[in-house]
PDB file of C-alpha atoms in Angstrom:
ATOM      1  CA  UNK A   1       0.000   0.000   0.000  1.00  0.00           C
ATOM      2  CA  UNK A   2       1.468   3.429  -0.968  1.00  0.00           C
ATOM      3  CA  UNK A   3       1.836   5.715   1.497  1.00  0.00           C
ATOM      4  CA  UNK A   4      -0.986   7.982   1.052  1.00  0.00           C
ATOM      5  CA  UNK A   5      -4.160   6.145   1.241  1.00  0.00           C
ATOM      6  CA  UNK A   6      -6.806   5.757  -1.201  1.00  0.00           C
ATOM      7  CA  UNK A   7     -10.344   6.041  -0.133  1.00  0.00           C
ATOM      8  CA  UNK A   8     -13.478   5.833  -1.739  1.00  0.00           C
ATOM      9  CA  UNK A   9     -16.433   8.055  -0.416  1.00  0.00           C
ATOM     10  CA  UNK A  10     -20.036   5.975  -0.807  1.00  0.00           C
ATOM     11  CA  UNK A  11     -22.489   8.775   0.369  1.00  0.00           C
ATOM     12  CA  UNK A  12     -25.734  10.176  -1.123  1.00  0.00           C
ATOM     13  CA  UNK A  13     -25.722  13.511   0.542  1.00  0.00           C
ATOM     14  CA  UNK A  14     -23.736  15.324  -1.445  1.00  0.00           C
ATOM     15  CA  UNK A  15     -23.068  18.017   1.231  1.00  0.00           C
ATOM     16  CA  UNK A  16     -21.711  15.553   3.564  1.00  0.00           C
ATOM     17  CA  UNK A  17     -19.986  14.011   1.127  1.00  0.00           C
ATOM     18  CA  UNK A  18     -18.159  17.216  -0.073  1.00  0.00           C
ATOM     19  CA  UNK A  19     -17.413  17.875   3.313  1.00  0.00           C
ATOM     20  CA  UNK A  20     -15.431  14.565   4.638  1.00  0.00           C
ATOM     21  CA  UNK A  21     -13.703  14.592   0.692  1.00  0.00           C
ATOM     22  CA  UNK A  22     -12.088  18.101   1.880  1.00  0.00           C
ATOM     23  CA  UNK A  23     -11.322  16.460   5.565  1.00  0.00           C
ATOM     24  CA  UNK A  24      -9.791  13.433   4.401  1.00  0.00           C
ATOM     25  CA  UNK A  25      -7.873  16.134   1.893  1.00  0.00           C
ATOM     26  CA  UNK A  26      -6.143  17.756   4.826  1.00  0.00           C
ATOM     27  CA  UNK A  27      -5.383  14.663   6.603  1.00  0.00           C
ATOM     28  CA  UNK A  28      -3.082  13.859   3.863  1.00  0.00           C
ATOM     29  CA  UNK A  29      -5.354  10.713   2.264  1.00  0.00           C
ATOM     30  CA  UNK A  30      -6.504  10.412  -1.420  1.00  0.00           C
ATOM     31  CA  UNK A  31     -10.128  10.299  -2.152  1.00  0.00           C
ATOM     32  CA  UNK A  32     -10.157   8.236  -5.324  1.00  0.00           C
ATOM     33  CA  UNK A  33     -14.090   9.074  -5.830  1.00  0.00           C
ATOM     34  CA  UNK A  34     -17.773   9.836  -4.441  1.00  0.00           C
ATOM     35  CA  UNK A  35     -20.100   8.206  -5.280  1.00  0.00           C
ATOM     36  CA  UNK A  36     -23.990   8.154  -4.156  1.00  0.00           C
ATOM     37  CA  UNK A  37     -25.503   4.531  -5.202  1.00  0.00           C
ATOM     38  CA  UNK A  38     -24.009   1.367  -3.802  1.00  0.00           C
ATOM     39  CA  UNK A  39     -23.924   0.007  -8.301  1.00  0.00           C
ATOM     40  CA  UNK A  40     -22.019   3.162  -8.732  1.00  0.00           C
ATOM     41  CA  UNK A  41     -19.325   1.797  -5.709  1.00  0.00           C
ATOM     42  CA  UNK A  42     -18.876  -1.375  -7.168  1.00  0.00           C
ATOM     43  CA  UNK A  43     -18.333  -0.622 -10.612  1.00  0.00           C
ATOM     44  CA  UNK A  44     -15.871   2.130  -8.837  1.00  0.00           C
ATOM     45  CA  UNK A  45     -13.621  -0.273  -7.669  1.00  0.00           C
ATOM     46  CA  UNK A  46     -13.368  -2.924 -10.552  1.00  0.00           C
ATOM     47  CA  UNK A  47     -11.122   0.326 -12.270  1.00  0.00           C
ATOM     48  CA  UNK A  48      -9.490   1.945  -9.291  1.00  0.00           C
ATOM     49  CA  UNK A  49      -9.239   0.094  -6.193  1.00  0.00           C
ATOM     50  CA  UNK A  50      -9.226   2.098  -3.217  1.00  0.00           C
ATOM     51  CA  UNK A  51      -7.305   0.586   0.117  1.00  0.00           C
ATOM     52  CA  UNK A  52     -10.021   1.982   2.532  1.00  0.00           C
ATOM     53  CA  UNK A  53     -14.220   2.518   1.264  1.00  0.00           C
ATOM     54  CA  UNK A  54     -16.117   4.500   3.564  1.00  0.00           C
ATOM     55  CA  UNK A  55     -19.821   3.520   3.125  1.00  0.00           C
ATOM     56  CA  UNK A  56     -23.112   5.053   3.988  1.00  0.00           C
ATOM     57  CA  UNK A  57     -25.135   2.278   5.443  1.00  0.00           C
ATOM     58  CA  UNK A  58     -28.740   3.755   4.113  1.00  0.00           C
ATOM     59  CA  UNK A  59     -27.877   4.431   0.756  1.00  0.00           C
ATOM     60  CA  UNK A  60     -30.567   4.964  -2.102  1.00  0.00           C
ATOM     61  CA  UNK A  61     -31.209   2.668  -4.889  1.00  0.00           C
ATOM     62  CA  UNK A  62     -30.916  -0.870  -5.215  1.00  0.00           C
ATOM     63  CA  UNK A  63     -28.166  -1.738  -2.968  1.00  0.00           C
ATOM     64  CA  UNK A  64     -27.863  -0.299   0.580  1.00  0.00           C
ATOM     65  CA  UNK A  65     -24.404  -0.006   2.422  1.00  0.00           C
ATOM     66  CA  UNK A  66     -24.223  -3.747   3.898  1.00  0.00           C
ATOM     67  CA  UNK A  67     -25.411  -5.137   1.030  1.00  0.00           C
ATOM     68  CA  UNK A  68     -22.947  -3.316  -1.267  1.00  0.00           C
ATOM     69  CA  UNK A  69     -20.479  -4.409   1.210  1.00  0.00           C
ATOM     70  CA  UNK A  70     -21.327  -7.967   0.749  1.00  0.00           C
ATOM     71  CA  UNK A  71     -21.198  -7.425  -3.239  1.00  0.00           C
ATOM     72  CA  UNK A  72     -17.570  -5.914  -2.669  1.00  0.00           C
ATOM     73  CA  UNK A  73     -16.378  -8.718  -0.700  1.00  0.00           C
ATOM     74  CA  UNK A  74     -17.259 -11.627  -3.148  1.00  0.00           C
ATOM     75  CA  UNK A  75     -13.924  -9.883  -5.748  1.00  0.00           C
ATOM     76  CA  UNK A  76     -12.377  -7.521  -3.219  1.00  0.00           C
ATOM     77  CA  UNK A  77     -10.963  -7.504   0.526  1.00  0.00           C
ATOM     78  CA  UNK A  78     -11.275  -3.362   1.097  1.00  0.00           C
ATOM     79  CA  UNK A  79     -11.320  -2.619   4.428  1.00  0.00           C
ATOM     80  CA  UNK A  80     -15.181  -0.807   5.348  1.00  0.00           C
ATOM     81  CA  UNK A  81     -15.579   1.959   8.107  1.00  0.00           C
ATOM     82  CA  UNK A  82     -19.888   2.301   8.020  1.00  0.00           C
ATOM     83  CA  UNK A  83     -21.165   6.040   7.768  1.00  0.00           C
ATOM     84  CA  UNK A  84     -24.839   5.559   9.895  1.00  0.00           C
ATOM     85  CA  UNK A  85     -27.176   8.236  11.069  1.00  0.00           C
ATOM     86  CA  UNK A  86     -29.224   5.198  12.505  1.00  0.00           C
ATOM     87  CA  UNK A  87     -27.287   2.780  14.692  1.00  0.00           C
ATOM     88  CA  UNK A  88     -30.223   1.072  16.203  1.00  0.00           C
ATOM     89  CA  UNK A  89     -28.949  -2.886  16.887  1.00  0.00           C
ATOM     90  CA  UNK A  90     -30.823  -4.666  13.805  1.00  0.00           C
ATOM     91  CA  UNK A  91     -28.770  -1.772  11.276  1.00  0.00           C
ATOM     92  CA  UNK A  92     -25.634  -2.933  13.552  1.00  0.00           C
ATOM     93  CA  UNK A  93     -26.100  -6.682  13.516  1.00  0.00           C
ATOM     94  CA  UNK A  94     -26.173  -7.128   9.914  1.00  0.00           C
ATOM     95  CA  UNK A  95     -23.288  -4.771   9.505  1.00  0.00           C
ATOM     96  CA  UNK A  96     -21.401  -7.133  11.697  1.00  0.00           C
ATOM     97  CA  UNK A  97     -21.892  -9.775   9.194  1.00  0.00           C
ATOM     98  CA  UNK A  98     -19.525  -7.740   6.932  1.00  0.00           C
ATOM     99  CA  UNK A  99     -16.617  -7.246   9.425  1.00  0.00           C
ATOM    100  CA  UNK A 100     -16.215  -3.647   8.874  1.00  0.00           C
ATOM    101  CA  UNK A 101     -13.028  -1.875  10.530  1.00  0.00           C
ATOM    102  CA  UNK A 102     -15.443   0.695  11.985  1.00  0.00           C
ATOM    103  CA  UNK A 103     -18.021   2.809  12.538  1.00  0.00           C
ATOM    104  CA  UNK A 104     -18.369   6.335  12.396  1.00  0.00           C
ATOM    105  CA  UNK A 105     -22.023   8.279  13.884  1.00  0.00           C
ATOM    106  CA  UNK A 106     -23.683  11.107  11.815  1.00  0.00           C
ATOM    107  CA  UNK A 107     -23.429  13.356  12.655  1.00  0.00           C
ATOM    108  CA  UNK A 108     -19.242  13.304  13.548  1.00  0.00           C
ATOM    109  CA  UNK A 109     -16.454  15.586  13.784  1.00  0.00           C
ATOM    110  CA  UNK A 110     -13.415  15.432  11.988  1.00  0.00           C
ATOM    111  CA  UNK A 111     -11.291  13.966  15.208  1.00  0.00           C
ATOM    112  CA  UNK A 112     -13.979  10.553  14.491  1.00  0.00           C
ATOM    113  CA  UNK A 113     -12.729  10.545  10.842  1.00  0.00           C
ATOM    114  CA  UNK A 114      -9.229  10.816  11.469  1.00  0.00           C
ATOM    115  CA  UNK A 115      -9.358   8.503  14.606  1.00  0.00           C
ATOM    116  CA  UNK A 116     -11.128   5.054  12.509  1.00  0.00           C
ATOM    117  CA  UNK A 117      -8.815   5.790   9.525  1.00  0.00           C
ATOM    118  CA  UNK A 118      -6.065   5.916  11.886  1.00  0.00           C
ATOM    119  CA  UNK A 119      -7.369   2.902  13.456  1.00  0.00           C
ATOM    120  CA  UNK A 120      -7.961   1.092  10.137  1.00  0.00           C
ATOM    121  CA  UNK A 121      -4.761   1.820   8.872  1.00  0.00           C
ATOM    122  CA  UNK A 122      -3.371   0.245  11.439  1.00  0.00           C
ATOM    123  CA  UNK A 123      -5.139  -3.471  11.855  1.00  0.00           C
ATOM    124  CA  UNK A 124      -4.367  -3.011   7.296  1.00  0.00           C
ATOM    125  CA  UNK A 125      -0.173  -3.142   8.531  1.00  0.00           C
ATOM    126  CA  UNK A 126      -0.962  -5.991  10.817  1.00  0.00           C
ATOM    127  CA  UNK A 127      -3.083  -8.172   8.289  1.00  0.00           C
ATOM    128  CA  UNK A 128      -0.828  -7.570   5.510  1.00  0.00           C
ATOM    129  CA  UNK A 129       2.043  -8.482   7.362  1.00  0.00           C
ATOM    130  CA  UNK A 130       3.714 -11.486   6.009  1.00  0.00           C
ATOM    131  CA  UNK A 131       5.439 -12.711   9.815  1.00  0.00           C
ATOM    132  CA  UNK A 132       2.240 -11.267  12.203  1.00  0.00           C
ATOM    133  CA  UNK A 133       3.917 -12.554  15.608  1.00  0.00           C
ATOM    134  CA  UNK A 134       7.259 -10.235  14.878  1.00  0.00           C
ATOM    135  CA  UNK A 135       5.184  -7.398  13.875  1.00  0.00           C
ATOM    136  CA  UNK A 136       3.083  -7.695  17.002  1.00  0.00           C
ATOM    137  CA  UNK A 137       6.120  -7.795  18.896  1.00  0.00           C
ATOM    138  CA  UNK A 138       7.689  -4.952  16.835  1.00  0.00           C
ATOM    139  CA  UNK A 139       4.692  -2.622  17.217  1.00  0.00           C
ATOM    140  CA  UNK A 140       6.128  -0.384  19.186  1.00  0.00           C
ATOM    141  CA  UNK A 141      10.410  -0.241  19.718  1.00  0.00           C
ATOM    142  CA  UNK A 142      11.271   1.501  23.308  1.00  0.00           C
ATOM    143  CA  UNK A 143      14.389   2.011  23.316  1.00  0.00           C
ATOM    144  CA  UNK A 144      16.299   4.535  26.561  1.00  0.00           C
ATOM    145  CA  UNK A 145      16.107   7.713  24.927  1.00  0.00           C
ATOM    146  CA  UNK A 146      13.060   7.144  22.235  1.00  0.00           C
ATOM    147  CA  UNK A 147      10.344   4.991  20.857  1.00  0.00           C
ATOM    148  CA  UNK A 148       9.455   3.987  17.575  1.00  0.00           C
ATOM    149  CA  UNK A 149       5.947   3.871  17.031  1.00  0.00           C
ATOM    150  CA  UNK A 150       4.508   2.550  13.686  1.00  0.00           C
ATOM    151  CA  UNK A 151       2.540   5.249  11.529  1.00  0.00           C
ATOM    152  CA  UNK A 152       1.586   4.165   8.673  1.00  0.00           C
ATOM    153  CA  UNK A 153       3.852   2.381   6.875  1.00  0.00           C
ATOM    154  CA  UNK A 154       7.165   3.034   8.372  1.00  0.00           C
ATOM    155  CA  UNK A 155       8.168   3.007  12.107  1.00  0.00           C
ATOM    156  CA  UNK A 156       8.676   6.658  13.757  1.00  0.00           C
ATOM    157  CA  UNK A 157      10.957   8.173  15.781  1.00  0.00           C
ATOM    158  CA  UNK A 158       9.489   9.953  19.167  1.00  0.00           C
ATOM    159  CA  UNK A 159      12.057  11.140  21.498  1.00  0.00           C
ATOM    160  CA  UNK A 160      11.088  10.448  25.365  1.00  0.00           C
ATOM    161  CA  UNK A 161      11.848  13.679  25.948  1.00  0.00           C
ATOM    162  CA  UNK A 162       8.997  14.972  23.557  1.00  0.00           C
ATOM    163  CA  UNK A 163       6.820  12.505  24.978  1.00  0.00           C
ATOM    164  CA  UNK A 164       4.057  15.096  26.998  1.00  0.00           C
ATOM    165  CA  UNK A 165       1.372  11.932  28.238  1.00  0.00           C
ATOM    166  CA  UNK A 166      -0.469   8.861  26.685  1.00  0.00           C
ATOM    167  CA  UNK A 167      -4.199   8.420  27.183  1.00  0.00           C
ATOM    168  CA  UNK A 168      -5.756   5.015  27.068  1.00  0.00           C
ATOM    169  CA  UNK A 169      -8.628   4.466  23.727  1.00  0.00           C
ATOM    170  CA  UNK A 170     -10.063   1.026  24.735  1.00  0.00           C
ATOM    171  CA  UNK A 171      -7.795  -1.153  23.090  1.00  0.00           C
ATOM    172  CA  UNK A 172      -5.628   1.170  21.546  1.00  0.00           C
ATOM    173  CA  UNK A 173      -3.184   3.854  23.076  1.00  0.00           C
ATOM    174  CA  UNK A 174      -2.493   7.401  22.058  1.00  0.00           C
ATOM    175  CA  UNK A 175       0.891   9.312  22.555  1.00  0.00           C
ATOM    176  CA  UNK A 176       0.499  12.887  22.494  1.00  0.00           C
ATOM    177  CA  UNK A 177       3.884  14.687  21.964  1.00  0.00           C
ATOM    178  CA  UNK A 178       5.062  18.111  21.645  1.00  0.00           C
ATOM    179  CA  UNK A 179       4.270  18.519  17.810  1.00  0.00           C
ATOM    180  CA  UNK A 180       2.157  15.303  16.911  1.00  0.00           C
ATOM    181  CA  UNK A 181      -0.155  12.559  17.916  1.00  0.00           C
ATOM    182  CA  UNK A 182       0.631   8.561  17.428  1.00  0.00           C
ATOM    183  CA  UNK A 183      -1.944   5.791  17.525  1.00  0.00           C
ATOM    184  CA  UNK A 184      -0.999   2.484  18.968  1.00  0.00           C
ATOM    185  CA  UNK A 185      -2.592  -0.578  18.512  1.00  0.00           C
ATOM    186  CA  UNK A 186      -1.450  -1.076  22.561  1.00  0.00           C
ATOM    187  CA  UNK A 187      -3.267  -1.612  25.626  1.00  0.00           C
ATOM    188  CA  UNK A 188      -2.132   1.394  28.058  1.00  0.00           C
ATOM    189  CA  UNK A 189      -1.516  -1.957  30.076  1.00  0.00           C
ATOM    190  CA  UNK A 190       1.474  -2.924  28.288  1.00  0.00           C
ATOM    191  CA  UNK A 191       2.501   0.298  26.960  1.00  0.00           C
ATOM    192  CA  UNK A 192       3.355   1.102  30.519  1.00  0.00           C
ATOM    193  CA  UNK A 193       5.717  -2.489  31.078  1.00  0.00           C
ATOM    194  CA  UNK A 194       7.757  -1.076  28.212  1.00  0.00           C
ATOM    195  CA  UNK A 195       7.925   2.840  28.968  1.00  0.00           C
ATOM    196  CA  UNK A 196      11.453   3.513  31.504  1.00  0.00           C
ATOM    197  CA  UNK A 197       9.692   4.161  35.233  1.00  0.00           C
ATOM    198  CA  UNK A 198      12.518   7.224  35.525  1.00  0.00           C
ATOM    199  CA  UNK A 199      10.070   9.517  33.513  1.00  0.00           C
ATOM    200  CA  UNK A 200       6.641   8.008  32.845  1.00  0.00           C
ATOM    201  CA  UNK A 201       4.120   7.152  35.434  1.00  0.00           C
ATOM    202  CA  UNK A 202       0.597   6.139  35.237  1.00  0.00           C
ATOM    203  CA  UNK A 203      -1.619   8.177  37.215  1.00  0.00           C
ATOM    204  CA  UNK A 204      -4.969   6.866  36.289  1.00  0.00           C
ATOM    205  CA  UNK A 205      -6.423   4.337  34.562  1.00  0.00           C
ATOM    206  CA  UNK A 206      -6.755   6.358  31.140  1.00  0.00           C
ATOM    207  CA  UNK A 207      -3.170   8.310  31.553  1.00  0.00           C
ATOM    208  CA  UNK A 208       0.435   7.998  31.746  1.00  0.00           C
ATOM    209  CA  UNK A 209       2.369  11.143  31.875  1.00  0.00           C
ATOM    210  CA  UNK A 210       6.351  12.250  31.669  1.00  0.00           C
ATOM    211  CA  UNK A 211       7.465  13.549  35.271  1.00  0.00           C
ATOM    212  CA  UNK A 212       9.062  16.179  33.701  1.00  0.00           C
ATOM    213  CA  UNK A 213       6.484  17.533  31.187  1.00  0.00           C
ATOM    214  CA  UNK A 214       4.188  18.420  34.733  1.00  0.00           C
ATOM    215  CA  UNK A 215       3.451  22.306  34.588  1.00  0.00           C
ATOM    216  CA  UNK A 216       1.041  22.093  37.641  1.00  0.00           C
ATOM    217  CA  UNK A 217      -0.144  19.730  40.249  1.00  0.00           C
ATOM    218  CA  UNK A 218      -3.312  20.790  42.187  1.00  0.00           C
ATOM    219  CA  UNK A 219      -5.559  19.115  44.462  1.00  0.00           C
ATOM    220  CA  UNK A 220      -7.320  16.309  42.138  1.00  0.00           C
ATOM    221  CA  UNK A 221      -5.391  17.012  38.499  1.00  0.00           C
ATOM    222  CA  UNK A 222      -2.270  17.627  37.516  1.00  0.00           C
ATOM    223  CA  UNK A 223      -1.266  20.025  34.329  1.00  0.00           C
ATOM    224  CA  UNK A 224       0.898  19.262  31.108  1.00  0.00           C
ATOM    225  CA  UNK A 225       0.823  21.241  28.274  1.00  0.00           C
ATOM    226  CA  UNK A 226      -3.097  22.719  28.739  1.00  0.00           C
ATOM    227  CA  UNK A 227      -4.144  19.546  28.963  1.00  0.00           C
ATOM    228  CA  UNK A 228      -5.495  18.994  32.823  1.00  0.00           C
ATOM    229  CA  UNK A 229      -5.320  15.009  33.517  1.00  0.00           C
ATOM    230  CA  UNK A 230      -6.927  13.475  37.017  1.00  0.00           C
ATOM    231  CA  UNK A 231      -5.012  12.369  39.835  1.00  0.00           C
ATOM    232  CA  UNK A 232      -6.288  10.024  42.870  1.00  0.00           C
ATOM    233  CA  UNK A 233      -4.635  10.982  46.640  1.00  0.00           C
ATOM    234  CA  UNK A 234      -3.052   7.731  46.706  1.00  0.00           C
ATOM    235  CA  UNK A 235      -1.184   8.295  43.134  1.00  0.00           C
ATOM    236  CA  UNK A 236      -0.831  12.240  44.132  1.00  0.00           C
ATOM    237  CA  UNK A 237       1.423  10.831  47.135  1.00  0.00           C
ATOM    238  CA  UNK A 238       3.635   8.351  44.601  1.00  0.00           C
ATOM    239  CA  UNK A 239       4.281  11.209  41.951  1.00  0.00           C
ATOM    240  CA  UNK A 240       5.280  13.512  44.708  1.00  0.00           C
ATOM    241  CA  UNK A 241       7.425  10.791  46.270  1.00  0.00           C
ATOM    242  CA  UNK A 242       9.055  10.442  42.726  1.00  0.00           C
ATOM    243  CA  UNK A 243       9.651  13.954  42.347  1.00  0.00           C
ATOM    244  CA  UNK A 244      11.592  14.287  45.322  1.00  0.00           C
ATOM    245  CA  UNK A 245      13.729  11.881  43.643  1.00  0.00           C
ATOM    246  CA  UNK A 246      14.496  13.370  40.495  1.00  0.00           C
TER     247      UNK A 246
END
């Protein structure tokens, strides 16, 4: 898969449409097309392939979303994140049956886009790679000064020192830094075993920050960078213990 990824746009509201095109512009992806009818989709992809289709579950015409999905799948493995203003559990159910990489709520914000590509992205490198248990091993590099994080299709250089916190995302992990933001497909769980304990601690359940990134440390939060990240009295009394020590 090349670098910058190719996505198809199935929607028949044009306005939405229009609007995640330009959003998926700025986050750097292609948009190889957009499309309104599911017929329109498939005959899409038998001349350009696109490595991600974002599909409108209620579409107009013959074919809805799932079933276009199901069409897709008989020629094509593309990787489907579900557009849906109406997530009730019998719409849901029968997406499942398509295995789609996610699912994105009308109406969203541009942070939901970027997140399930991100995400999507991400389980592509691990299916397509050809030795899975190295890769899953390899996902993330910590090394004393720095960690390499995969992003996209190369692994990334973060310096520890430009590490600011990571906040838990169910399964996944995100490191915020000083400039950028890195996905993980980590547990916070493990990502704290393989952080060095001289600079990271977890203070919650959802966060692990760098000691020395702390810009304030009141009564039930502490402060790094402007974002304000909670603290329990019990963890309040280890991180000033650990300060004392630095």
């Amino acid at each position: 898969m090349s670098e910058k990824i190719k996505i198809l746009i199935v929607e028949d509201e044009m306005i939405i449409a229009a609007n995640i095109s330009l959003q998926l512009n700025e986050l750097g992806h292609e948009v190889t097309g957009i499309v309104p009818r599911g017929e329109e989709a498939l005959m899409h992809i038998k001349s350009e392939t696109p490595d991600i289709l974002l599909l409108d579950i209620n579409l107009k015409g013959n074919l809805n979303g799932i079933e276009t999905a199901l069409e897709m799948q008989k020629t094509h493995d593309i990787p489907v994140i579900y557009l849906t203003a109406n997530a009730d559990d019998v719409h849901f159910n029968k997406a499942k049956e398509t295995h789609p990489y996610g699912f994105i709520a009308k109406p969203f914000k541009k942070l939901d886009l970027q997140r399930a590509i991100e995400l999507t992205i991400s389980q592509i490198g691990i299916k397509n790679d050809p030795n899975p248990e190295v890769h899953s091993n390899n996902e993330t590099l910590v090394l004393s000064d720095c960690i390499f994080v995969r992003h996209l299709n190369s692994m990334v250089k973060v310096n520890i020192k430009d590490i600011l916190y990571i906040e838990a995302e169910r399964n996944y992990c995100r490191i915020f830094s000083n400039n950028k933001e890195y996905l993980l497909v980590m547990t916070l769980k493990e990502m704290d075993r393989k952080l060095p304990s001289r600079h990271f601690l977890r203070i919650h359940r959802s966060f692990i920050i760098n000691i020395s990134h702390i810009k304030e440390i009141a009564t039930t939060h502490i402060v790094i960078g402007r974002k304000a990240i909670p603290i329990s009295k019990a963890l309040k009394k280890v991180l000033l213990r650990r300060l004392q020590t630095i």
